[in-house]
mmCIF file of C-alpha atoms in Angstrom:
data_model
loop_
_atom_site.group_PDB
_atom_site.id
_atom_site.type_symbol
_atom_site.label_atom_id
_atom_site.label_comp_id
_atom_site.label_asym_id
_atom_site.label_seq_id
_atom_site.Cartn_x
_atom_site.Cartn_y
_atom_site.Cartn_z
ATOM 1 C CA UNK A 1 54.528 -114.084 49.248
ATOM 2 C CA UNK A 2 51.237 -112.369 49.485
ATOM 3 C CA UNK A 3 52.331 -108.987 48.543
ATOM 4 C CA UNK A 4 53.954 -110.769 45.395
ATOM 5 C CA UNK A 5 50.719 -112.711 44.682
ATOM 6 C CA UNK A 6 48.578 -109.545 44.844
ATOM 7 C CA UNK A 7 50.741 -107.466 42.625
ATOM 8 C CA UNK A 8 51.135 -110.535 39.902
ATOM 9 C CA UNK A 9 46.652 -110.696 39.979
ATOM 10 C CA UNK A 10 46.367 -106.657 39.855
ATOM 11 C CA UNK A 11 48.820 -106.828 36.873
ATOM 12 C CA UNK A 12 46.876 -110.046 35.294
ATOM 13 C CA UNK A 13 43.466 -107.752 36.053
ATOM 14 C CA UNK A 14 44.606 -104.843 34.561
ATOM 15 C CA UNK A 15 45.734 -106.399 31.126
ATOM 16 C CA UNK A 16 42.113 -108.089 31.085
ATOM 17 C CA UNK A 17 40.561 -105.206 31.770
ATOM 18 C CA UNK A 18 42.135 -103.382 28.722
ATOM 19 C CA UNK A 19 41.734 -106.567 26.561
ATOM 20 C CA UNK A 20 38.178 -106.606 27.445
ATOM 21 C CA UNK A 21 37.420 -102.858 27.060
ATOM 22 C CA UNK A 22 39.232 -102.956 23.471
ATOM 23 C CA UNK A 23 36.953 -105.744 22.663
ATOM 24 C CA UNK A 24 33.957 -104.046 23.712
ATOM 25 C CA UNK A 25 35.123 -101.289 21.814
ATOM 26 C CA UNK A 26 35.180 -103.630 18.595
ATOM 27 C CA UNK A 27 32.000 -105.410 19.395
ATOM 28 C CA UNK A 28 29.979 -101.888 19.493
ATOM 29 C CA UNK A 29 31.577 -100.867 16.355
ATOM 30 C CA UNK A 30 30.162 -104.247 14.870
ATOM 31 C CA UNK A 31 26.919 -103.459 16.244
ATOM 32 C CA UNK A 32 27.101 -100.034 14.716
ATOM 33 C CA UNK A 33 28.007 -101.552 11.353
ATOM 34 C CA UNK A 34 24.879 -103.632 11.579
ATOM 35 C CA UNK A 35 22.743 -101.231 12.809
ATOM 36 C CA UNK A 36 24.044 -98.565 9.773
ATOM 37 C CA UNK A 37 23.008 -101.402 7.397
ATOM 38 C CA UNK A 38 19.727 -101.597 8.364
ATOM 39 C CA UNK A 39 19.148 -97.908 8.300
ATOM 40 C CA UNK A 40 20.802 -97.594 5.044
ATOM 41 C CA UNK A 41 18.770 -100.135 3.375
ATOM 42 C CA UNK A 42 15.553 -99.000 5.333
ATOM 43 C CA UNK A 43 16.311 -95.229 4.301
ATOM 44 C CA UNK A 44 18.146 -95.738 0.930
ATOM 45 C CA UNK A 45 16.608 -98.711 -0.903
ATOM 46 C CA UNK A 46 12.917 -98.696 0.760
ATOM 47 C CA UNK A 47 11.728 -97.622 -2.693
ATOM 48 C CA UNK A 48 13.143 -100.676 -4.272
ATOM 49 C CA UNK A 49 11.693 -102.972 -1.579
ATOM 50 C CA UNK A 50 8.005 -101.158 -1.750
ATOM 51 C CA UNK A 51 8.143 -102.323 -5.346
ATOM 52 C CA UNK A 52 8.565 -105.524 -4.604
ATOM 53 C CA UNK A 53 5.034 -105.103 -2.612
ATOM 54 C CA UNK A 54 6.522 -107.694 0.064
ATOM 55 C CA UNK A 55 6.762 -106.998 3.756
ATOM 56 C CA UNK A 56 10.269 -109.413 4.363
ATOM 57 C CA UNK A 57 12.648 -107.116 3.103
ATOM 58 C CA UNK A 58 11.105 -104.048 5.516
ATOM 59 C CA UNK A 59 10.927 -106.705 8.300
ATOM 60 C CA UNK A 60 14.415 -107.879 7.492
ATOM 61 C CA UNK A 61 15.629 -104.045 7.835
ATOM 62 C CA UNK A 62 13.832 -103.554 11.086
ATOM 63 C CA UNK A 63 15.671 -106.800 12.507
ATOM 64 C CA UNK A 64 18.889 -105.696 11.670
ATOM 65 C CA UNK A 65 18.084 -102.526 13.079
ATOM 66 C CA UNK A 66 16.972 -104.115 16.326
ATOM 67 C CA UNK A 67 19.713 -106.335 16.685
ATOM 68 C CA UNK A 68 22.500 -103.420 16.206
ATOM 69 C CA UNK A 69 20.864 -101.911 19.020
ATOM 70 C CA UNK A 70 21.240 -104.646 21.034
ATOM 71 C CA UNK A 71 24.944 -105.407 20.419
ATOM 72 C CA UNK A 72 25.421 -101.548 20.873
ATOM 73 C CA UNK A 73 23.749 -101.657 24.553
ATOM 74 C CA UNK A 74 25.512 -105.013 25.064
ATOM 75 C CA UNK A 75 28.895 -103.152 24.359
ATOM 76 C CA UNK A 76 28.179 -100.179 26.376
ATOM 77 C CA UNK A 77 27.225 -102.651 29.863
ATOM 78 C CA UNK A 78 30.368 -104.369 28.913
ATOM 79 C CA UNK A 79 32.351 -101.198 28.955
ATOM 80 C CA UNK A 80 30.928 -100.247 32.296
ATOM 81 C CA UNK A 81 30.992 -103.604 33.956
ATOM 82 C CA UNK A 82 34.681 -103.445 32.734
ATOM 83 C CA UNK A 83 35.578 -100.381 34.111
ATOM 84 C CA UNK A 84 33.855 -100.621 37.378
ATOM 85 C CA UNK A 85 34.885 -103.990 38.178
ATOM 86 C CA UNK A 86 31.727 -104.841 39.389
ATOM 87 C CA UNK A 87 31.197 -108.663 39.171
ATOM 88 C CA UNK A 88 27.341 -108.544 39.361
ATOM 89 C CA UNK A 89 27.460 -106.604 36.268
ATOM 90 C CA UNK A 90 30.009 -108.788 34.660
ATOM 91 C CA UNK A 91 27.779 -111.667 35.183
ATOM 92 C CA UNK A 92 24.814 -109.645 33.403
ATOM 93 C CA UNK A 93 27.104 -108.882 30.535
ATOM 94 C CA UNK A 94 28.231 -112.587 29.947
ATOM 95 C CA UNK A 95 24.468 -113.367 29.867
ATOM 96 C CA UNK A 96 23.734 -111.036 27.310
ATOM 97 C CA UNK A 97 26.527 -112.002 25.343
ATOM 98 C CA UNK A 98 25.526 -115.767 25.661
ATOM 99 C CA UNK A 99 21.996 -115.184 24.735
ATOM 100 C CA UNK A 100 23.102 -112.946 21.444
ATOM 101 C CA UNK A 101 25.672 -115.539 20.684
ATOM 102 C CA UNK A 102 22.608 -118.521 21.349
ATOM 103 C CA UNK A 103 20.436 -116.197 18.998
ATOM 104 C CA UNK A 104 23.184 -115.785 16.335
ATOM 105 C CA UNK A 105 23.391 -120.047 16.027
ATOM 106 C CA UNK A 106 19.954 -120.360 16.164
ATOM 107 C CA UNK A 107 19.488 -117.859 13.261
ATOM 108 C CA UNK A 108 22.127 -119.547 11.185
ATOM 109 C CA UNK A 109 20.744 -123.126 11.918
ATOM 110 C CA UNK A 110 17.206 -121.914 10.547
ATOM 111 C CA UNK A 111 18.371 -119.902 7.579
ATOM 112 C CA UNK A 112 20.240 -123.337 6.587
ATOM 113 C CA UNK A 113 17.828 -125.154 7.238
ATOM 114 C CA UNK A 114 15.608 -123.219 5.083
ATOM 115 C CA UNK A 115 18.153 -122.791 2.122
ATOM 116 C CA UNK A 116 18.401 -126.689 1.888
ATOM 117 C CA UNK A 117 14.387 -126.962 1.882
ATOM 118 C CA UNK A 118 14.260 -124.783 -0.981
ATOM 119 C CA UNK A 119 17.341 -125.440 -2.871
ATOM 120 C CA UNK A 120 18.065 -124.610 -6.033
ATOM 121 C CA UNK A 121 15.269 -122.123 -6.073
ATOM 122 C CA UNK A 122 16.931 -119.942 -3.070
ATOM 123 C CA UNK A 123 18.850 -118.232 -5.369
ATOM 124 C CA UNK A 124 15.814 -116.538 -7.454
ATOM 125 C CA UNK A 125 13.267 -114.403 -6.089
ATOM 126 C CA UNK A 126 9.829 -115.907 -5.569
ATOM 127 C CA UNK A 127 7.619 -116.348 -8.657
ATOM 128 C CA UNK A 128 4.699 -114.099 -6.708
ATOM 129 C CA UNK A 129 7.336 -111.203 -6.152
ATOM 130 C CA UNK A 130 8.577 -111.255 -9.866
ATOM 131 C CA UNK A 131 4.926 -110.962 -10.921
ATOM 132 C CA UNK A 132 4.103 -108.263 -8.268
ATOM 133 C CA UNK A 133 6.733 -106.015 -9.809
ATOM 134 C CA UNK A 134 5.648 -106.734 -13.677
ATOM 135 C CA UNK A 135 2.472 -105.809 -12.309
ATOM 136 C CA UNK A 136 3.585 -102.660 -10.554
ATOM 137 C CA UNK A 137 5.385 -101.333 -13.236
ATOM 138 C CA UNK A 138 2.830 -101.944 -15.961
ATOM 139 C CA UNK A 139 -0.315 -100.432 -13.949
ATOM 140 C CA UNK A 140 1.343 -98.091 -11.496
ATOM 141 C CA UNK A 141 4.071 -96.348 -13.927
ATOM 142 C CA UNK A 142 3.177 -92.688 -14.699
ATOM 143 C CA UNK A 143 -0.600 -93.020 -12.957
ATOM 144 C CA UNK A 144 -2.381 -90.875 -10.659
ATOM 145 C CA UNK A 145 -1.176 -90.883 -7.387
ATOM 146 C CA UNK A 146 1.453 -92.982 -7.777
ATOM 147 C CA UNK A 147 4.393 -90.405 -8.234
ATOM 148 C CA UNK A 148 6.773 -92.741 -5.768
ATOM 149 C CA UNK A 149 6.349 -95.549 -7.812
ATOM 150 C CA UNK A 150 7.461 -93.774 -10.757
ATOM 151 C CA UNK A 151 9.829 -91.896 -9.235
ATOM 152 C CA UNK A 152 11.237 -95.660 -7.885
ATOM 153 C CA UNK A 153 10.632 -97.390 -11.092
ATOM 154 C CA UNK A 154 12.904 -94.737 -12.769
ATOM 155 C CA UNK A 155 15.660 -94.848 -9.978
ATOM 156 C CA UNK A 156 15.999 -98.648 -10.450
ATOM 157 C CA UNK A 157 16.070 -98.541 -14.321
ATOM 158 C CA UNK A 158 19.248 -95.774 -13.844
ATOM 159 C CA UNK A 159 21.028 -97.503 -10.875
ATOM 160 C CA UNK A 160 20.750 -100.809 -11.971
ATOM 161 C CA UNK A 161 21.007 -100.216 -15.931
ATOM 162 C CA UNK A 162 18.159 -102.297 -16.621
ATOM 163 C CA UNK A 163 14.765 -101.936 -17.923
ATOM 164 C CA UNK A 164 11.533 -103.936 -16.990
ATOM 165 C CA UNK A 165 10.732 -106.555 -14.321
ATOM 166 C CA UNK A 166 11.977 -109.386 -16.459
ATOM 167 C CA UNK A 167 12.682 -107.925 -19.940
ATOM 168 C CA UNK A 168 12.344 -104.172 -21.805
ATOM 169 C CA UNK A 169 9.235 -106.198 -23.695
ATOM 170 C CA UNK A 170 7.468 -105.792 -20.313
ATOM 171 C CA UNK A 171 6.129 -102.306 -21.395
ATOM 172 C CA UNK A 172 4.522 -103.836 -24.120
ATOM 173 C CA UNK A 173 1.242 -103.852 -22.090
ATOM 174 C CA UNK A 174 1.958 -101.171 -19.921
ATOM 175 C CA UNK A 175 -1.173 -99.075 -19.478
ATOM 176 C CA UNK A 176 1.037 -95.877 -19.888
ATOM 177 C CA UNK A 177 2.869 -97.117 -22.617
ATOM 178 C CA UNK A 178 -0.595 -97.883 -24.437
ATOM 179 C CA UNK A 179 -2.039 -94.315 -23.274
ATOM 180 C CA UNK A 180 0.890 -92.309 -24.263
ATOM 181 C CA UNK A 181 0.372 -90.343 -27.578
ATOM 182 C CA UNK A 182 4.319 -90.844 -28.781
ATOM 183 C CA UNK A 183 4.367 -94.161 -29.371
ATOM 184 C CA UNK A 184 6.893 -94.563 -26.787
ATOM 185 C CA UNK A 185 8.099 -98.317 -26.458
ATOM 186 C CA UNK A 186 10.204 -98.021 -22.956
ATOM 187 C CA UNK A 187 10.044 -95.290 -20.440
ATOM 188 C CA UNK A 188 13.255 -92.488 -21.004
ATOM 189 C CA UNK A 189 14.797 -93.804 -17.946
ATOM 190 C CA UNK A 190 15.600 -97.097 -19.688
ATOM 191 C CA UNK A 191 17.917 -95.419 -22.122
ATOM 192 C CA UNK A 192 21.376 -95.700 -21.540
ATOM 193 C CA UNK A 193 21.773 -92.118 -22.039
ATOM 194 C CA UNK A 194 18.600 -90.505 -20.751
ATOM 195 C CA UNK A 195 16.824 -87.729 -22.850
ATOM 196 C CA UNK A 196 13.004 -86.436 -23.643
ATOM 197 C CA UNK A 197 11.458 -89.252 -25.839
ATOM 198 C CA UNK A 198 14.427 -91.410 -26.121
ATOM 199 C CA UNK A 199 12.485 -94.467 -25.327
ATOM 200 C CA UNK A 200 10.648 -94.264 -28.516
ATOM 201 C CA UNK A 201 13.449 -96.354 -29.876
ATOM 202 C CA UNK A 202 14.373 -99.628 -28.326
ATOM 203 C CA UNK A 203 17.526 -100.987 -29.827
ATOM 204 C CA UNK A 204 20.095 -102.290 -27.765
ATOM 205 C CA UNK A 205 22.201 -99.552 -28.188
ATOM 206 C CA UNK A 206 19.738 -97.517 -26.710
ATOM 207 C CA UNK A 207 18.133 -98.889 -24.060
ATOM 208 C CA UNK A 208 19.451 -101.570 -21.308
ATOM 209 C CA UNK A 209 18.598 -105.345 -22.564
ATOM 210 C CA UNK A 210 19.683 -106.951 -19.304
ATOM 211 C CA UNK A 211 19.015 -110.459 -19.363
ATOM 212 C CA UNK A 212 16.685 -111.018 -16.422
ATOM 213 C CA UNK A 213 15.715 -108.072 -16.490
ATOM 214 C CA UNK A 214 15.597 -105.880 -13.010
ATOM 215 C CA UNK A 215 14.441 -108.846 -10.956
ATOM 216 C CA UNK A 216 17.784 -110.248 -11.735
ATOM 217 C CA UNK A 217 19.531 -106.925 -10.688
ATOM 218 C CA UNK A 218 17.423 -106.902 -7.294
ATOM 219 C CA UNK A 219 18.039 -110.508 -6.483
ATOM 220 C CA UNK A 220 21.947 -109.604 -6.960
ATOM 221 C CA UNK A 221 21.572 -106.535 -4.649
ATOM 222 C CA UNK A 222 19.489 -108.636 -2.229
ATOM 223 C CA UNK A 223 22.127 -111.446 -2.310
ATOM 224 C CA UNK A 224 25.512 -109.192 -1.767
ATOM 225 C CA UNK A 225 23.654 -107.493 1.300
ATOM 226 C CA UNK A 226 23.087 -110.945 2.593
ATOM 227 C CA UNK A 227 26.745 -111.885 2.231
ATOM 228 C CA UNK A 228 27.625 -108.612 3.882
ATOM 229 C CA UNK A 229 25.575 -109.433 6.815
ATOM 230 C CA UNK A 230 26.981 -112.902 7.123
ATOM 231 C CA UNK A 231 30.444 -111.887 7.014
ATOM 232 C CA UNK A 232 29.482 -109.386 9.541
ATOM 233 C CA UNK A 233 27.604 -112.131 11.847
ATOM 234 C CA UNK A 234 30.933 -114.551 11.976
ATOM 235 C CA UNK A 235 32.762 -111.302 12.970
ATOM 236 C CA UNK A 236 30.441 -110.542 15.896
ATOM 237 C CA UNK A 237 30.173 -114.369 16.842
ATOM 238 C CA UNK A 238 34.190 -114.811 16.926
ATOM 239 C CA UNK A 239 34.393 -111.264 19.158
ATOM 240 C CA UNK A 240 31.484 -112.870 21.274
ATOM 241 C CA UNK A 241 33.859 -116.023 21.784
ATOM 242 C CA UNK A 242 36.768 -114.364 23.017
ATOM 243 C CA UNK A 243 34.508 -111.374 24.969
ATOM 244 C CA UNK A 244 32.931 -114.436 27.140
ATOM 245 C CA UNK A 245 36.262 -116.064 27.784
ATOM 246 C CA UNK A 246 38.004 -112.803 28.823
ATOM 247 C CA UNK A 247 34.598 -111.949 30.886
ATOM 248 C CA UNK A 248 35.215 -115.174 32.829
ATOM 249 C CA UNK A 249 38.655 -114.870 33.471
ATOM 250 C CA UNK A 250 37.890 -111.069 34.553
ATOM 251 C CA UNK A 251 35.527 -112.265 36.933
ATOM 252 C CA UNK A 252 37.814 -114.989 38.217
ATOM 253 C CA UNK A 253 40.575 -112.653 38.935
ATOM 254 C CA UNK A 254 38.236 -110.156 40.651
ATOM 255 C CA UNK A 255 36.926 -112.777 42.748
ATOM 256 C CA UNK A 256 40.439 -113.981 44.236
ATOM 257 C CA UNK A 257 41.658 -110.266 45.025
ATOM 258 C CA UNK A 258 41.025 -108.343 48.338
ATOM 259 C CA UNK A 259 37.954 -106.003 48.329
#
């Protein structure tokens, strides 16, 4: 009877080890995805973030990178604890899972409360940010020492197919437009088919006339990023629940087995 019980416990422990190991791989991949989104936002979209003249989105990218790194480290600890069958390491892993899960819950609650407080204006960027983007375009585009801003604005126009902060008419008060000798109305990057001096003609058939301008496009981009991160967060939270359950079961089985 004792031999049969030990065999049964061993089989159950082996199954739990494989399940928990697979979970840790999925958890590690989820952390890698969060880390990748943070790095991608910081590297590929940093120009747009700088145009908004706000540290909020840069801080968000760093938070994503830190969160992804924590999840990856937690997954690695989980793999080590599972393979080594060390009960003390399993407890450390369980505590880390619980801490990350609680932080996700707190962050979700705070986000919901913040959304409720600012509803129905949360779907729009703050007016100060709108004005910052407009002033940046009007006062820094094609100005000495502002090459990075000029490149970012041109890239923004072409990638999001928009023109100006709120509309193409924003360029009428641009320092560069007022100083140009070619009577250009908008930058050439506003043109649907960019070419030299194509911005002299700002007809809708020639330049992008998007309602809401580039601010609206940036808002849509930020919201899409939030949806992706929300989906990843829900997926990670579900994985954590299963992970904590399997970890407890494995710890219990290891405690009952002979050393």
